[in-house]
Tab-separated table of C-alpha atoms in Angstrom:
chain	number	residue	atom	x	y	z
O	141	MET	CA	0.000	0.000	0.000
O	142	ASN	CA	1.525	3.274	-1.122
O	143	PHE	CA	0.797	6.203	1.193
O	144	LYS	CA	3.957	8.207	0.567
O	145	ASP	CA	3.208	11.962	0.567
O	146	LYS	CA	-0.534	11.406	0.912
O	147	VAL	CA	-2.306	13.566	3.494
O	148	PHE	CA	-4.753	12.166	6.044
O	149	LEU	CA	-6.788	13.703	8.845
O	150	ILE	CA	-7.570	11.445	11.805
O	151	THR	CA	-9.993	12.934	14.330
O	152	GLY	CA	-9.572	11.975	17.978
O	153	SER	CA	-6.096	10.628	17.296
O	154	THR	CA	-4.050	11.200	20.446
O	155	SER	CA	-4.950	7.833	21.991
O	156	GLY	CA	-6.250	4.357	21.225
O	157	ILE	CA	-7.385	3.441	17.726
O	158	GLY	CA	-6.950	6.952	16.313
O	159	GLN	CA	-3.368	7.164	17.523
O	160	GLY	CA	-2.690	3.701	16.096
O	161	ILE	CA	-4.021	4.727	12.671
O	162	ALA	CA	-1.954	7.922	12.689
O	163	LYS	CA	1.240	6.053	13.619
O	164	ALA	CA	0.715	3.363	10.989
O	165	LEU	CA	0.138	5.930	8.234
O	166	LEU	CA	3.243	7.871	9.243
O	167	GLU	CA	5.266	4.651	9.159
O	168	GLU	CA	4.044	4.176	5.579
O	169	GLY	CA	5.291	7.620	4.532
O	170	ALA	CA	2.062	9.634	4.799
O	171	LYS	CA	1.553	13.122	6.159
O	172	VAL	CA	-0.928	13.066	9.030
O	173	VAL	CA	-3.089	15.676	10.722
O	174	ILE	CA	-3.675	14.675	14.322
O	175	ASN	CA	-6.771	16.161	15.913
O	176	TYR	CA	-7.770	16.314	19.557
O	177	ALA	CA	-10.342	18.295	21.523
O	178	HIS	CA	-9.201	18.804	25.110
O	179	ASN	CA	-6.687	16.344	26.493
O	180	GLU	CA	-3.315	18.113	26.432
O	181	GLU	CA	-1.626	15.258	28.292
O	182	ASN	CA	-2.538	12.777	25.548
O	183	ALA	CA	-1.451	15.269	22.891
O	184	LYS	CA	1.920	15.715	24.573
O	185	GLY	CA	2.386	11.945	24.821
O	186	THR	CA	1.469	11.478	21.145
O	187	LYS	CA	3.931	14.188	20.077
O	188	GLU	CA	6.636	12.340	21.978
O	189	LEU	CA	5.609	8.979	20.497
O	190	LEU	CA	5.677	10.364	16.960
O	191	LYS	CA	8.594	12.796	17.288
O	192	GLU	CA	10.606	11.068	14.542
O	193	TYR	CA	7.809	12.001	12.123
O	194	GLN	CA	7.376	15.601	13.296
O	195	ASP	CA	8.163	17.000	9.835
O	196	ARG	CA	5.120	15.104	8.482
O	197	THR	CA	2.640	15.724	11.318
O	198	LEU	CA	0.319	18.601	12.082
O	199	PHE	CA	-1.401	18.725	15.484
O	200	ILE	CA	-4.684	20.648	15.594
O	201	LYS	CA	-6.704	21.189	18.748
O	202	ALA	CA	-10.338	21.461	17.669
O	203	ASP	CA	-13.697	20.463	19.097
O	204	ILE	CA	-15.217	18.835	16.034
O	205	SER	CA	-18.761	19.311	17.369
O	206	ASN	CA	-18.160	23.070	16.967
O	207	GLU	CA	-18.644	24.222	13.360
O	208	LYS	CA	-16.240	27.145	13.616
O	209	ASN	CA	-13.547	24.859	15.028
O	210	VAL	CA	-14.057	22.478	12.099
O	211	ILE	CA	-13.852	25.262	9.508
O	212	ASP	CA	-10.696	26.656	11.137
O	213	MET	CA	-9.161	23.174	11.249
O	214	TYR	CA	-9.532	22.765	7.497
O	215	LYS	CA	-8.095	26.227	6.864
O	216	LYS	CA	-4.956	25.131	8.741
O	217	ILE	CA	-4.780	21.909	6.740
O	218	GLU	CA	-5.109	23.842	3.487
O	219	GLU	CA	-2.375	26.265	4.517
O	220	LYS	CA	-0.020	23.425	5.456
O	221	PHE	CA	-0.743	20.752	2.835
O	222	ASN	CA	-3.205	22.259	0.300
O	223	LYS	CA	-5.016	18.940	-0.117
O	224	LEU	CA	-6.438	15.929	1.689
O	225	ASP	CA	-6.352	12.315	0.513
O	226	GLY	CA	-8.358	10.838	3.354
O	227	LEU	CA	-10.482	11.634	6.388
O	228	VAL	CA	-10.862	9.128	9.219
O	229	ASN	CA	-13.736	10.128	11.478
O	230	ASN	CA	-12.527	8.425	14.650
O	231	ALA	CA	-13.486	10.814	17.474
O	232	VAL	CA	-16.281	9.433	19.633
O	233	TYR	CA	-18.269	10.167	22.777
O	234	ASP	CA	-19.973	7.452	24.792
O	235	LYS	CA	-21.490	7.233	28.263
O	236	ILE	CA	-23.650	4.476	29.693
O	237	PHE	CA	-27.190	5.436	30.711
O	238	ALA	CA	-30.405	3.468	31.085
O	239	ILE	CA	-33.198	4.837	28.890
O	240	GLU	CA	-35.023	6.366	31.846
O	241	GLU	CA	-31.874	7.969	33.246
O	242	LEU	CA	-30.641	9.447	29.971
O	243	SER	CA	-31.141	13.215	29.800
O	244	VAL	CA	-32.004	15.136	26.655
O	245	GLU	CA	-28.735	17.055	27.017
O	246	GLU	CA	-26.673	13.868	27.236
O	247	TYR	CA	-28.430	12.308	24.256
O	248	ARG	CA	-27.823	15.450	22.205
O	249	LYS	CA	-24.143	15.455	23.144
O	250	GLU	CA	-23.695	11.915	21.851
O	251	LEU	CA	-25.492	12.802	18.615
O	252	ASP	CA	-23.446	16.001	18.294
O	253	VAL	CA	-20.093	14.186	18.460
O	254	ASN	CA	-20.993	10.844	16.908
O	255	VAL	CA	-23.218	11.993	14.056
O	256	ILE	CA	-23.331	15.752	13.428
O	257	ALA	CA	-19.597	16.265	13.984
O	258	ARG	CA	-18.766	13.430	11.598
O	259	TRP	CA	-21.045	14.923	8.960
O	260	MET	CA	-19.475	18.373	9.448
O	261	CYS	CA	-15.972	16.943	9.098
O	262	ILE	CA	-17.043	15.311	5.835
O	263	LYS	CA	-18.803	18.418	4.512
O	264	TYR	CA	-15.858	20.729	5.045
O	265	ALA	CA	-13.302	18.152	3.869
O	266	ILE	CA	-14.811	17.904	0.384
O	267	PRO	CA	-12.973	20.880	-1.217
O	268	LEU	CA	-9.613	19.423	-0.137
O	269	LEU	CA	-10.548	15.819	-0.957
O	270	LYS	CA	-11.476	16.901	-4.492
O	271	LYS	CA	-7.791	17.698	-5.034
O	272	SER	CA	-6.809	14.063	-4.442
O	273	ASN	CA	-6.614	11.392	-7.130
O	274	MET	CA	-7.732	8.736	-4.622
O	275	PRO	CA	-9.966	10.414	-2.010
O	276	ARG	CA	-11.254	8.332	0.882
O	277	ILE	CA	-13.506	8.761	3.927
O	278	ILE	CA	-13.630	6.207	6.735
O	279	ASN	CA	-16.150	6.501	9.553
O	280	ILE	CA	-15.282	4.507	12.663
O	281	ALA	CA	-18.536	3.198	14.150
O	282	SER	CA	-19.158	0.117	16.316
O	283	ARG	CA	-20.735	-3.307	16.330
O	284	LEU	CA	-23.422	-1.558	18.414
O	285	GLY	CA	-24.515	0.250	15.278
O	286	THR	CA	-26.101	-3.030	14.162
O	287	LYS	CA	-26.648	-4.860	17.457
O	288	PRO	CA	-28.494	-3.199	20.366
O	289	MET	CA	-27.214	-3.240	23.929
O	290	GLU	CA	-28.878	-2.305	27.191
O	291	ASP	CA	-27.969	1.038	28.770
O	292	SER	CA	-26.494	2.294	25.483
O	293	VAL	CA	-29.457	3.692	23.557
O	294	ALA	CA	-27.719	6.968	22.646
O	295	TYR	CA	-24.513	5.298	21.519
O	296	CYS	CA	-26.264	2.508	19.606
O	297	THR	CA	-28.524	4.872	17.687
O	298	SER	CA	-25.696	7.312	16.924
O	299	GLU	CA	-23.505	4.525	15.549
O	300	ALA	CA	-26.409	3.192	13.475
O	301	ALA	CA	-26.813	6.719	12.106
O	302	THR	CA	-23.096	6.789	11.275
O	303	ILE	CA	-23.467	3.662	9.142
O	304	MET	CA	-26.299	5.321	7.202
O	305	LEU	CA	-24.249	8.537	6.946
O	306	THR	CA	-21.538	6.462	5.260
O	307	GLN	CA	-23.995	4.967	2.774
O	308	CYS	CA	-25.449	8.365	1.847
O	309	CYS	CA	-21.980	9.825	1.331
O	310	ALA	CA	-20.876	6.799	-0.697
O	311	LEU	CA	-23.867	7.175	-3.006
O	312	GLU	CA	-23.606	10.929	-3.480
O	313	LEU	CA	-19.901	11.743	-3.253
O	314	THR	CA	-18.666	8.917	-5.467
O	315	LYS	CA	-20.859	10.066	-8.337
O	316	LYS	CA	-19.788	13.673	-7.943
O	317	TYR	CA	-16.122	13.457	-6.935
O	318	ASN	CA	-15.063	9.779	-6.834
O	319	ILE	CA	-14.793	10.000	-3.034
O	320	LYS	CA	-15.175	6.473	-1.638
O	321	THR	CA	-16.727	6.247	1.844
O	322	ASN	CA	-16.797	3.209	4.132
O	323	THR	CA	-17.411	2.342	7.763
O	324	VAL	CA	-15.205	0.262	10.037
O	325	SER	CA	-17.038	-1.129	13.070
O	326	PRO	CA	-14.834	-2.625	15.788
O	327	SER	CA	-16.081	-4.594	18.762
O	328	MET	CA	-14.661	-3.981	22.227
O	329	THR	CA	-10.993	-3.126	21.688
O	330	LEU	CA	-8.162	-3.181	24.209
O	331	THR	CA	-7.362	0.521	24.128
O	332	PRO	CA	-5.901	2.288	27.184
O	333	PHE	CA	-9.415	3.635	27.881
O	334	ALA	CA	-10.957	0.144	27.819
O	335	LYS	CA	-8.261	-1.220	30.112
O	336	LYS	CA	-9.043	1.517	32.624
O	337	SER	CA	-12.810	1.099	32.327
O	338	TYR	CA	-13.052	-2.660	32.841
O	339	THR	CA	-11.553	-5.101	35.326
O	340	GLU	CA	-9.338	-7.952	34.144
O	341	ASP	CA	-12.135	-10.386	34.962
O	342	GLU	CA	-14.678	-8.398	32.907
O	343	ILE	CA	-12.275	-8.324	29.975
O	344	LYS	CA	-11.669	-12.073	30.288
O	345	GLN	CA	-15.391	-12.861	30.477
O	346	THR	CA	-16.120	-10.713	27.406
O	347	ALA	CA	-13.321	-12.400	25.456
O	348	MET	CA	-14.732	-15.837	26.298
O	349	LYS	CA	-18.034	-14.915	24.612
O	350	ASN	CA	-16.267	-14.165	21.329
O	351	PRO	CA	-15.888	-17.021	18.809
O	352	SER	CA	-12.260	-15.908	18.390
O	353	SER	CA	-11.722	-16.194	22.172
O	354	ARG	CA	-10.154	-12.752	22.439
O	355	LEU	CA	-10.925	-9.051	22.312
O	356	GLY	CA	-9.865	-6.713	19.559
O	357	GLU	CA	-6.422	-5.169	19.492
O	358	VAL	CA	-5.839	-1.671	18.137
O	359	GLU	CA	-3.897	-3.193	15.220
O	360	ASP	CA	-6.956	-5.159	14.089
O	361	THR	CA	-8.854	-1.963	13.329
O	362	VAL	CA	-5.770	-0.141	12.061
O	363	ASN	CA	-5.177	-2.853	9.440
O	364	ALA	CA	-8.771	-2.619	8.207
O	365	VAL	CA	-8.625	1.179	7.958
O	366	LEU	CA	-5.334	1.205	6.060
O	367	PHE	CA	-6.701	-1.327	3.584
O	368	LEU	CA	-9.804	0.791	2.912
O	369	LEU	CA	-7.674	3.931	2.504
O	370	SER	CA	-5.455	2.200	-0.044
O	371	GLU	CA	-5.639	1.712	-3.799
O	372	LYS	CA	-6.427	-1.969	-3.124
O	373	ALA	CA	-9.920	-0.997	-1.910
O	374	ASP	CA	-10.897	1.160	-4.884
O	375	TYR	CA	-14.029	-0.887	-5.652
O	376	ILE	CA	-15.268	-1.016	-2.057
O	377	ASN	CA	-17.769	1.728	-1.336
O	378	GLY	CA	-20.574	2.240	1.188
O	379	GLU	CA	-19.682	-0.873	3.154
O	380	ASN	CA	-19.628	-1.491	6.900
O	381	LEU	CA	-16.592	-3.644	7.673
O	382	ASN	CA	-17.060	-5.396	11.017
O	383	VAL	CA	-13.809	-6.065	12.864
O	384	ASN	CA	-15.028	-8.143	15.768
O	385	GLY	CA	-13.814	-11.746	15.705
O	386	GLY	CA	-17.335	-12.958	14.966
O	387	ILE	CA	-19.124	-11.586	18.053
O	388	LEU	CA	-22.178	-10.609	15.963
O	389	LEU	CA	-22.715	-14.319	15.246
O	390	VAL	CA	-23.326	-15.100	18.911
């Protein structure tokens, strides 16, 4: 897969899956825009992790649920690189609430980050993506976009909406600009956040339910994303690629 000198924006990319995607693309010779909203500690750690690639990285602090922040982010990308070959909508917000305990404000926040922000990032990326000869959009969703779970109504519905967002963009943007759009939907992945959020026993029990007898690693999703961003996936469009070891079969 040839990513040399291609430019990619990864939202929410100072930890976990987003950081893994950014690192892998840099290792393949790409130029990468790393976005984060608030966590300066994670940003500092990512800068240190990727310091050998500092000439090919651009860090942008931007709340992607804020339209002005999104517009300003793309202005900076245009000034630095003048094009974009791929957008990976990775940033996500998720909190567990039972239906009766979920507030309107909390529901709206999940929709703002997980649906509206992703759409805004796509909308304002189009002028730069049109300059690419192989433009790609990847939306990172979840297995919960196709399989409901208790106490996760806001997250499940927002990820289901993301899958439909992908299909609409694939239909419309391919015809107009040859921009291919796909979804990657991981299952529970052993990110630093997941390791903090669950006990070892909970992680072990969840892994035992999976036909593959393990949980996802960051690299599992990274490999899927890089494939879909590459020239090898030119005829794949509007798909939802589940990266979950077969958990949806259970």
